[in-house]
mmCIF file with all atom_site columns, N, CA and C in Angstrom:
data_model
loop_
_atom_site.group_PDB
_atom_site.id
_atom_site.type_symbol
_atom_site.label_atom_id
_atom_site.label_alt_id
_atom_site.label_comp_id
_atom_site.label_asym_id
_atom_site.label_entity_id
_atom_site.label_seq_id
_atom_site.pdbx_PDB_ins_code
_atom_site.Cartn_x
_atom_site.Cartn_y
_atom_site.Cartn_z
_atom_site.occupancy
_atom_site.B_iso_or_equiv
_atom_site.pdbx_formal_charge
_atom_site.auth_seq_id
_atom_site.auth_comp_id
_atom_site.auth_asym_id
_atom_site.auth_atom_id
_atom_site.pdbx_PDB_model_num
ATOM 1   N N  . UNK A 1 1  ? 0.778  -1.183 0.072  1.00 87.00 ? 1  UNK A N  1
ATOM 2   C CA . UNK A 1 1  ? 0.007  0.129  0.051  1.00 87.00 ? 1  UNK A CA 1
ATOM 3   C C  . UNK A 1 1  ? 0.879  1.270  0.015  1.00 87.00 ? 1  UNK A C  1
ATOM 4   N N  . UNK A 1 2  ? 0.504  2.217  -0.744 1.00 94.00 ? 2  UNK A N  1
ATOM 5   C CA . UNK A 1 2  ? 1.403  3.411  -0.870 1.00 94.00 ? 2  UNK A CA 1
ATOM 6   C C  . UNK A 1 2  ? 1.177  4.364  0.259  1.00 94.00 ? 2  UNK A C  1
ATOM 7   N N  . UNK A 1 3  ? 1.948  5.310  0.537  1.00 94.00 ? 3  UNK A N  1
ATOM 8   C CA . UNK A 1 3  ? 1.869  6.299  1.540  1.00 94.00 ? 3  UNK A CA 1
ATOM 9   C C  . UNK A 1 3  ? 0.677  7.161  1.437  1.00 94.00 ? 3  UNK A C  1
ATOM 10  N N  . UNK A 1 4  ? 0.359  7.509  0.241  1.00 95.00 ? 4  UNK A N  1
ATOM 11  C CA . UNK A 1 4  ? -0.813 8.273  -0.093 1.00 95.00 ? 4  UNK A CA 1
ATOM 12  C C  . UNK A 1 4  ? -2.037 7.542  0.278  1.00 95.00 ? 4  UNK A C  1
ATOM 13  N N  . UNK A 1 5  ? -2.226 6.226  0.054  1.00 95.00 ? 5  UNK A N  1
ATOM 14  C CA . UNK A 1 5  ? -3.355 5.473  0.421  1.00 95.00 ? 5  UNK A CA 1
ATOM 15  C C  . UNK A 1 5  ? -3.415 5.301  1.902  1.00 95.00 ? 5  UNK A C  1
ATOM 16  N N  . UNK A 1 6  ? -2.423 5.069  2.627  1.00 94.00 ? 6  UNK A N  1
ATOM 17  C CA . UNK A 1 6  ? -2.551 5.054  4.032  1.00 94.00 ? 6  UNK A CA 1
ATOM 18  C C  . UNK A 1 6  ? -2.915 6.344  4.687  1.00 94.00 ? 6  UNK A C  1
ATOM 19  N N  . UNK A 1 7  ? -2.403 7.308  4.260  1.00 95.00 ? 7  UNK A N  1
ATOM 20  C CA . UNK A 1 7  ? -2.705 8.749  4.786  1.00 95.00 ? 7  UNK A CA 1
ATOM 21  C C  . UNK A 1 7  ? -4.079 8.897  4.488  1.00 95.00 ? 7  UNK A C  1
ATOM 22  N N  . UNK A 1 8  ? -4.620 8.486  3.373  1.00 95.00 ? 8  UNK A N  1
ATOM 23  C CA . UNK A 1 8  ? -6.221 8.806  3.263  1.00 95.00 ? 8  UNK A CA 1
ATOM 24  C C  . UNK A 1 8  ? -6.925 8.053  4.120  1.00 95.00 ? 8  UNK A C  1
ATOM 25  N N  . UNK A 1 9  ? -6.554 6.761  4.260  1.00 93.00 ? 9  UNK A N  1
ATOM 26  C CA . UNK A 1 9  ? -7.290 5.763  5.134  1.00 93.00 ? 9  UNK A CA 1
ATOM 27  C C  . UNK A 1 9  ? -7.383 6.334  6.573  1.00 93.00 ? 9  UNK A C  1
ATOM 28  N N  . UNK A 1 10 ? -6.281 6.917  6.991  1.00 92.00 ? 10 UNK A N  1
ATOM 29  C CA . UNK A 1 10 ? -6.023 7.514  8.255  1.00 92.00 ? 10 UNK A CA 1
ATOM 30  C C  . UNK A 1 10 ? -6.562 8.930  8.411  1.00 92.00 ? 10 UNK A C  1
ATOM 31  N N  . UNK A 1 11 ? -6.944 9.466  7.391  1.00 93.00 ? 11 UNK A N  1
ATOM 32  C CA . UNK A 1 11 ? -7.560 10.895 7.426  1.00 93.00 ? 11 UNK A CA 1
ATOM 33  C C  . UNK A 1 11 ? -6.397 11.873 7.823  1.00 93.00 ? 11 UNK A C  1
ATOM 34  N N  . UNK A 1 12 ? -5.258 11.809 7.184  1.00 92.00 ? 12 UNK A N  1
ATOM 35  C CA . UNK A 1 12 ? -4.189 12.741 7.602  1.00 92.00 ? 12 UNK A CA 1
ATOM 36  C C  . UNK A 1 12 ? -3.466 13.158 6.361  1.00 92.00 ? 12 UNK A C  1
ATOM 37  N N  . UNK A 1 13 ? -2.868 14.319 6.481  1.00 93.00 ? 13 UNK A N  1
ATOM 38  C CA . UNK A 1 13 ? -2.045 14.667 5.156  1.00 93.00 ? 13 UNK A CA 1
ATOM 39  C C  . UNK A 1 13 ? -0.920 13.632 5.000  1.00 93.00 ? 13 UNK A C  1
ATOM 40  N N  . UNK A 1 14 ? -0.547 13.548 3.683  1.00 94.00 ? 14 UNK A N  1
ATOM 41  C CA . UNK A 1 14 ? 0.370  12.653 3.296  1.00 94.00 ? 14 UNK A CA 1
ATOM 42  C C  . UNK A 1 14 ? 1.846  12.938 4.032  1.00 94.00 ? 14 UNK A C  1
ATOM 43  N N  . UNK A 1 15 ? 2.062  14.331 3.971  1.00 92.00 ? 15 UNK A N  1
ATOM 44  C CA . UNK A 1 15 ? 3.426  14.803 4.512  1.00 92.00 ? 15 UNK A CA 1
ATOM 45  C C  . UNK A 1 15 ? 3.510  14.246 6.131  1.00 92.00 ? 15 UNK A C  1
ATOM 46  N N  . UNK A 1 16 ? 2.423  14.408 6.770  1.00 89.00 ? 16 UNK A N  1
ATOM 47  C CA . UNK A 1 16 ? 2.346  13.994 8.199  1.00 89.00 ? 16 UNK A CA 1
ATOM 48  C C  . UNK A 1 16 ? 2.687  12.476 8.316  1.00 89.00 ? 16 UNK A C  1
ATOM 49  N N  . UNK A 1 17 ? 2.082  11.606 7.435  1.00 90.00 ? 17 UNK A N  1
ATOM 50  C CA . UNK A 1 17 ? 2.405  10.182 7.568  1.00 90.00 ? 17 UNK A CA 1
ATOM 51  C C  . UNK A 1 17 ? 3.744  10.062 7.055  1.00 90.00 ? 17 UNK A C  1
ATOM 52  N N  . UNK A 1 18 ? 4.289  10.703 5.972  1.00 91.00 ? 18 UNK A N  1
ATOM 53  C CA . UNK A 1 18 ? 5.690  10.470 5.689  1.00 91.00 ? 18 UNK A CA 1
ATOM 54  C C  . UNK A 1 18 ? 6.599  10.765 6.717  1.00 91.00 ? 18 UNK A C  1
ATOM 55  N N  . UNK A 1 19 ? 6.291  11.852 7.479  1.00 88.00 ? 19 UNK A N  1
ATOM 56  C CA . UNK A 1 19 ? 7.178  12.150 8.695  1.00 88.00 ? 19 UNK A CA 1
ATOM 57  C C  . UNK A 1 19 ? 7.195  11.049 9.719  1.00 88.00 ? 19 UNK A C  1
ATOM 58  N N  . UNK A 1 20 ? 6.121  10.587 9.980  1.00 87.00 ? 20 UNK A N  1
ATOM 59  C CA . UNK A 1 20 ? 5.963  9.446  10.972 1.00 87.00 ? 20 UNK A CA 1
ATOM 60  C C  . UNK A 1 20 ? 6.840  8.233  10.503 1.00 87.00 ? 20 UNK A C  1
ATOM 61  N N  . UNK A 1 21 ? 6.737  7.975  9.170  1.00 85.00 ? 21 UNK A N  1
ATOM 62  C CA . UNK A 1 21 ? 7.355  6.882  8.730  1.00 85.00 ? 21 UNK A CA 1
ATOM 63  C C  . UNK A 1 21 ? 8.856  7.012  8.664  1.00 85.00 ? 21 UNK A C  1
ATOM 64  N N  . UNK A 1 22 ? 9.336  8.255  8.205  1.00 86.00 ? 22 UNK A N  1
ATOM 65  C CA . UNK A 1 22 ? 10.581 8.465  7.968  1.00 86.00 ? 22 UNK A CA 1
ATOM 66  C C  . UNK A 1 22 ? 11.438 8.609  9.301  1.00 86.00 ? 22 UNK A C  1
ATOM 67  N N  . UNK A 1 23 ? 10.975 9.649  10.064 1.00 79.00 ? 23 UNK A N  1
ATOM 68  C CA . UNK A 1 23 ? 11.750 9.919  11.236 1.00 79.00 ? 23 UNK A CA 1
ATOM 69  C C  . UNK A 1 23 ? 11.056 9.715  12.603 1.00 79.00 ? 23 UNK A C  1
ATOM 70  N N  . UNK A 1 24 ? 10.044 8.992  12.464 1.00 70.00 ? 24 UNK A N  1
ATOM 71  C CA . UNK A 1 24 ? 9.192  8.718  13.816 1.00 70.00 ? 24 UNK A CA 1
ATOM 72  C C  . UNK A 1 24 ? 8.828  10.014 14.503 1.00 70.00 ? 24 UNK A C  1
ATOM 73  N N  . UNK A 1 25 ? 8.301  10.987 13.651 1.00 69.00 ? 25 UNK A N  1
ATOM 74  C CA . UNK A 1 25 ? 7.848  12.319 14.294 1.00 69.00 ? 25 UNK A CA 1
ATOM 75  C C  . UNK A 1 25 ? 6.973  12.077 15.495 1.00 69.00 ? 25 UNK A C  1
ATOM 76  N N  . UNK A 1 26 ? 7.026  12.826 16.326 1.00 78.00 ? 26 UNK A N  1
ATOM 77  C CA . UNK A 1 26 ? 6.013  12.809 17.592 1.00 78.00 ? 26 UNK A CA 1
ATOM 78  C C  . UNK A 1 26 ? 4.636  13.001 17.072 1.00 78.00 ? 26 UNK A C  1
ATOM 79  N N  . UNK A 1 27 ? 3.723  12.323 17.723 1.00 82.00 ? 27 UNK A N  1
ATOM 80  C CA . UNK A 1 27 ? 2.284  12.493 17.252 1.00 82.00 ? 27 UNK A CA 1
ATOM 81  C C  . UNK A 1 27 ? 1.329  12.379 18.452 1.00 82.00 ? 27 UNK A C  1
ATOM 82  N N  . UNK A 1 28 ? 0.204  12.754 18.274 1.00 83.00 ? 28 UNK A N  1
ATOM 83  C CA . UNK A 1 28 ? -0.814 12.722 19.285 1.00 83.00 ? 28 UNK A CA 1
ATOM 84  C C  . UNK A 1 28 ? -1.210 11.183 19.585 1.00 83.00 ? 28 UNK A C  1
ATOM 85  N N  . UNK A 1 29 ? -1.853 10.898 20.598 1.00 88.00 ? 29 UNK A N  1
ATOM 86  C CA . UNK A 1 29 ? -2.225 9.603  21.144 1.00 88.00 ? 29 UNK A CA 1
ATOM 87  C C  . UNK A 1 29 ? -3.263 9.090  20.171 1.00 88.00 ? 29 UNK A C  1
ATOM 88  N N  . UNK A 1 30 ? -4.265 9.822  19.760 1.00 89.00 ? 30 UNK A N  1
ATOM 89  C CA . UNK A 1 30 ? -5.339 9.371  18.955 1.00 89.00 ? 30 UNK A CA 1
ATOM 90  C C  . UNK A 1 30 ? -4.741 8.971  17.537 1.00 89.00 ? 30 UNK A C  1
ATOM 91  N N  . UNK A 1 31 ? -3.591 9.635  17.047 1.00 89.00 ? 31 UNK A N  1
ATOM 92  C CA . UNK A 1 31 ? -3.070 9.109  15.797 1.00 89.00 ? 31 UNK A CA 1
ATOM 93  C C  . UNK A 1 31 ? -2.366 7.787  16.010 1.00 89.00 ? 31 UNK A C  1
ATOM 94  N N  . UNK A 1 32 ? -1.634 7.456  17.230 1.00 89.00 ? 32 UNK A N  1
ATOM 95  C CA . UNK A 1 32 ? -1.184 6.389  17.497 1.00 89.00 ? 32 UNK A CA 1
ATOM 96  C C  . UNK A 1 32 ? -2.217 5.170  17.376 1.00 89.00 ? 32 UNK A C  1
ATOM 97  N N  . UNK A 1 33 ? -3.370 5.511  18.037 1.00 91.00 ? 33 UNK A N  1
ATOM 98  C CA . UNK A 1 33 ? -4.477 4.617  18.182 1.00 91.00 ? 33 UNK A CA 1
ATOM 99  C C  . UNK A 1 33 ? -4.950 4.129  16.606 1.00 91.00 ? 33 UNK A C  1
ATOM 100 N N  . UNK A 1 34 ? -5.016 5.154  15.807 1.00 92.00 ? 34 UNK A N  1
ATOM 101 C CA . UNK A 1 34 ? -5.452 5.005  14.417 1.00 92.00 ? 34 UNK A CA 1
ATOM 102 C C  . UNK A 1 34 ? -4.392 4.180  13.635 1.00 92.00 ? 34 UNK A C  1
ATOM 103 N N  . UNK A 1 35 ? -3.095 4.521  13.832 1.00 92.00 ? 35 UNK A N  1
ATOM 104 C CA . UNK A 1 35 ? -2.267 3.695  13.221 1.00 92.00 ? 35 UNK A CA 1
ATOM 105 C C  . UNK A 1 35 ? -2.258 2.212  13.699 1.00 92.00 ? 35 UNK A C  1
ATOM 106 N N  . UNK A 1 36 ? -2.263 1.938  14.930 1.00 93.00 ? 36 UNK A N  1
ATOM 107 C CA . UNK A 1 36 ? -2.291 0.498  15.586 1.00 93.00 ? 36 UNK A CA 1
ATOM 108 C C  . UNK A 1 36 ? -3.422 -0.243 14.979 1.00 93.00 ? 36 UNK A C  1
ATOM 109 N N  . UNK A 1 37 ? -4.620 0.414  14.964 1.00 93.00 ? 37 UNK A N  1
ATOM 110 C CA . UNK A 1 37 ? -5.778 -0.132 14.470 1.00 93.00 ? 37 UNK A CA 1
ATOM 111 C C  . UNK A 1 37 ? -5.575 -0.511 13.176 1.00 93.00 ? 37 UNK A C  1
ATOM 112 N N  . UNK A 1 38 ? -5.104 0.474  12.338 1.00 93.00 ? 38 UNK A N  1
ATOM 113 C CA . UNK A 1 38 ? -4.998 0.234  10.825 1.00 93.00 ? 38 UNK A CA 1
ATOM 114 C C  . UNK A 1 38 ? -4.204 -0.918 10.647 1.00 93.00 ? 38 UNK A C  1
ATOM 115 N N  . UNK A 1 39 ? -2.942 -1.067 11.295 1.00 93.00 ? 39 UNK A N  1
ATOM 116 C CA . UNK A 1 39 ? -2.047 -2.130 10.953 1.00 93.00 ? 39 UNK A CA 1
ATOM 117 C C  . UNK A 1 39 ? -2.249 -3.318 11.871 1.00 93.00 ? 39 UNK A C  1
ATOM 118 N N  . UNK A 1 40 ? -3.219 -3.258 12.715 1.00 93.00 ? 40 UNK A N  1
ATOM 119 C CA . UNK A 1 40 ? -3.531 -4.361 13.696 1.00 93.00 ? 40 UNK A CA 1
ATOM 120 C C  . UNK A 1 40 ? -2.308 -4.825 14.548 1.00 93.00 ? 40 UNK A C  1
ATOM 121 N N  . UNK A 1 41 ? -1.737 -3.801 15.154 1.00 95.00 ? 41 UNK A N  1
ATOM 122 C CA . UNK A 1 41 ? -0.679 -3.977 16.094 1.00 95.00 ? 41 UNK A CA 1
ATOM 123 C C  . UNK A 1 41 ? -0.867 -3.335 17.317 1.00 95.00 ? 41 UNK A C  1
ATOM 124 N N  . UNK A 1 42 ? -0.043 -3.441 18.178 1.00 93.00 ? 42 UNK A N  1
ATOM 125 C CA . UNK A 1 42 ? -0.258 -2.693 19.617 1.00 93.00 ? 42 UNK A CA 1
ATOM 126 C C  . UNK A 1 42 ? 0.381  -1.316 19.472 1.00 93.00 ? 42 UNK A C  1
ATOM 127 N N  . UNK A 1 43 ? -0.132 -0.515 20.258 1.00 91.00 ? 43 UNK A N  1
ATOM 128 C CA . UNK A 1 43 ? 0.579  0.948  20.363 1.00 91.00 ? 43 UNK A CA 1
ATOM 129 C C  . UNK A 1 43 ? 1.969  0.666  20.909 1.00 91.00 ? 43 UNK A C  1
ATOM 130 N N  . UNK A 1 44 ? 2.272  -0.258 21.831 1.00 91.00 ? 44 UNK A N  1
ATOM 131 C CA . UNK A 1 44 ? 3.464  -0.448 22.510 1.00 91.00 ? 44 UNK A CA 1
ATOM 132 C C  . UNK A 1 44 ? 4.478  -0.973 21.361 1.00 91.00 ? 44 UNK A C  1
ATOM 133 N N  . UNK A 1 45 ? 4.071  -1.625 20.390 1.00 92.00 ? 45 UNK A N  1
ATOM 134 C CA . UNK A 1 45 ? 4.874  -2.194 19.418 1.00 92.00 ? 45 UNK A CA 1
ATOM 135 C C  . UNK A 1 45 ? 5.280  -0.983 18.453 1.00 92.00 ? 45 UNK A C  1
ATOM 136 N N  . UNK A 1 46 ? 4.231  -0.268 18.074 1.00 87.00 ? 46 UNK A N  1
ATOM 137 C CA . UNK A 1 46 ? 4.695  0.949  17.335 1.00 87.00 ? 46 UNK A CA 1
ATOM 138 C C  . UNK A 1 46 ? 5.741  1.842  18.012 1.00 87.00 ? 46 UNK A C  1
ATOM 139 N N  . UNK A 1 47 ? 5.658  1.995  19.272 1.00 86.00 ? 47 UNK A N  1
ATOM 140 C CA . UNK A 1 47 ? 6.613  2.815  19.908 1.00 86.00 ? 47 UNK A CA 1
ATOM 141 C C  . UNK A 1 47 ? 7.907  2.150  20.325 1.00 86.00 ? 47 UNK A C  1
ATOM 142 N N  . UNK A 1 48 ? 8.013  0.970  19.905 1.00 87.00 ? 48 UNK A N  1
ATOM 143 C CA . UNK A 1 48 ? 9.278  0.139  20.142 1.00 87.00 ? 48 UNK A CA 1
ATOM 144 C C  . UNK A 1 48 ? 9.344  -0.298 21.629 1.00 87.00 ? 48 UNK A C  1
ATOM 145 N N  . UNK A 1 49 ? 8.229  -0.471 22.214 1.00 90.00 ? 49 UNK A N  1
ATOM 146 C CA . UNK A 1 49 ? 8.404  -0.701 23.700 1.00 90.00 ? 49 UNK A CA 1
ATOM 147 C C  . UNK A 1 49 ? 8.281  -2.349 23.866 1.00 90.00 ? 49 UNK A C  1
ATOM 148 N N  . UNK A 1 50 ? 7.930  -3.104 22.923 1.00 90.00 ? 50 UNK A N  1
ATOM 149 C CA . UNK A 1 50 ? 7.795  -4.457 22.866 1.00 90.00 ? 50 UNK A CA 1
ATOM 150 C C  . UNK A 1 50 ? 8.149  -5.147 21.595 1.00 90.00 ? 50 UNK A C  1
ATOM 151 N N  . UNK A 1 51 ? 8.396  -6.485 21.679 1.00 89.00 ? 51 UNK A N  1
ATOM 152 C CA . UNK A 1 51 ? 8.650  -7.150 20.136 1.00 89.00 ? 51 UNK A CA 1
ATOM 153 C C  . UNK A 1 51 ? 7.354  -7.717 19.869 1.00 89.00 ? 51 UNK A C  1
ATOM 154 N N  . UNK A 1 52 ? 6.375  -7.773 20.799 1.00 85.00 ? 52 UNK A N  1
ATOM 155 C CA . UNK A 1 52 ? 5.024  -8.409 20.509 1.00 85.00 ? 52 UNK A CA 1
ATOM 156 C C  . UNK A 1 52 ? 4.119  -7.458 19.668 1.00 85.00 ? 52 UNK A C  1
ATOM 157 N N  . UNK A 1 53 ? 3.750  -7.925 18.529 1.00 87.00 ? 53 UNK A N  1
ATOM 158 C CA . UNK A 1 53 ? 2.810  -6.996 17.656 1.00 87.00 ? 53 UNK A CA 1
ATOM 159 C C  . UNK A 1 53 ? 1.262  -7.235 18.075 1.00 87.00 ? 53 UNK A C  1
ATOM 160 N N  . UNK A 1 54 ? 1.079  -8.298 18.618 1.00 83.00 ? 54 UNK A N  1
ATOM 161 C CA . UNK A 1 54 ? -0.405 -8.652 19.048 1.00 83.00 ? 54 UNK A CA 1
ATOM 162 C C  . UNK A 1 54 ? -1.021 -7.458 19.764 1.00 83.00 ? 54 UNK A C  1
ATOM 163 N N  . UNK A 1 55 ? -2.179 -7.402 19.536 1.00 79.00 ? 55 UNK A N  1
ATOM 164 C CA . UNK A 1 55 ? -3.150 -6.485 20.207 1.00 79.00 ? 55 UNK A CA 1
ATOM 165 C C  . UNK A 1 55 ? -3.863 -7.107 21.401 1.00 79.00 ? 55 UNK A C  1
ATOM 166 N N  . UNK A 1 56 ? -3.970 -6.572 22.589 1.00 69.00 ? 56 UNK A N  1
ATOM 167 C CA . UNK A 1 56 ? -4.742 -7.075 23.732 1.00 69.00 ? 56 UNK A CA 1
ATOM 168 C C  . UNK A 1 56 ? -5.957 -6.534 23.636 1.00 69.00 ? 56 UNK A C  1
ATOM 169 N N  . UNK A 1 57 ? -7.036 -7.299 23.330 1.00 64.00 ? 57 UNK A N  1
ATOM 170 C CA . UNK A 1 57 ? -8.409 -6.790 23.184 1.00 64.00 ? 57 UNK A CA 1
ATOM 171 C C  . UNK A 1 57 ? -9.258 -7.637 24.145 1.00 64.00 ? 57 UNK A C  1
#
């Protein structure tokens, strides 16, 4: 999936998504939730706090 498509799915500007991907730009909690839900991974995994990708639901 392209960065353009992901950004549209997450309802954010493409540049914002590119910055997140490229240099891990700081973001709001609600954006982390959107990303985790979209990729079906945990927020802790996105933040590098764990090696476990699975989501606790």
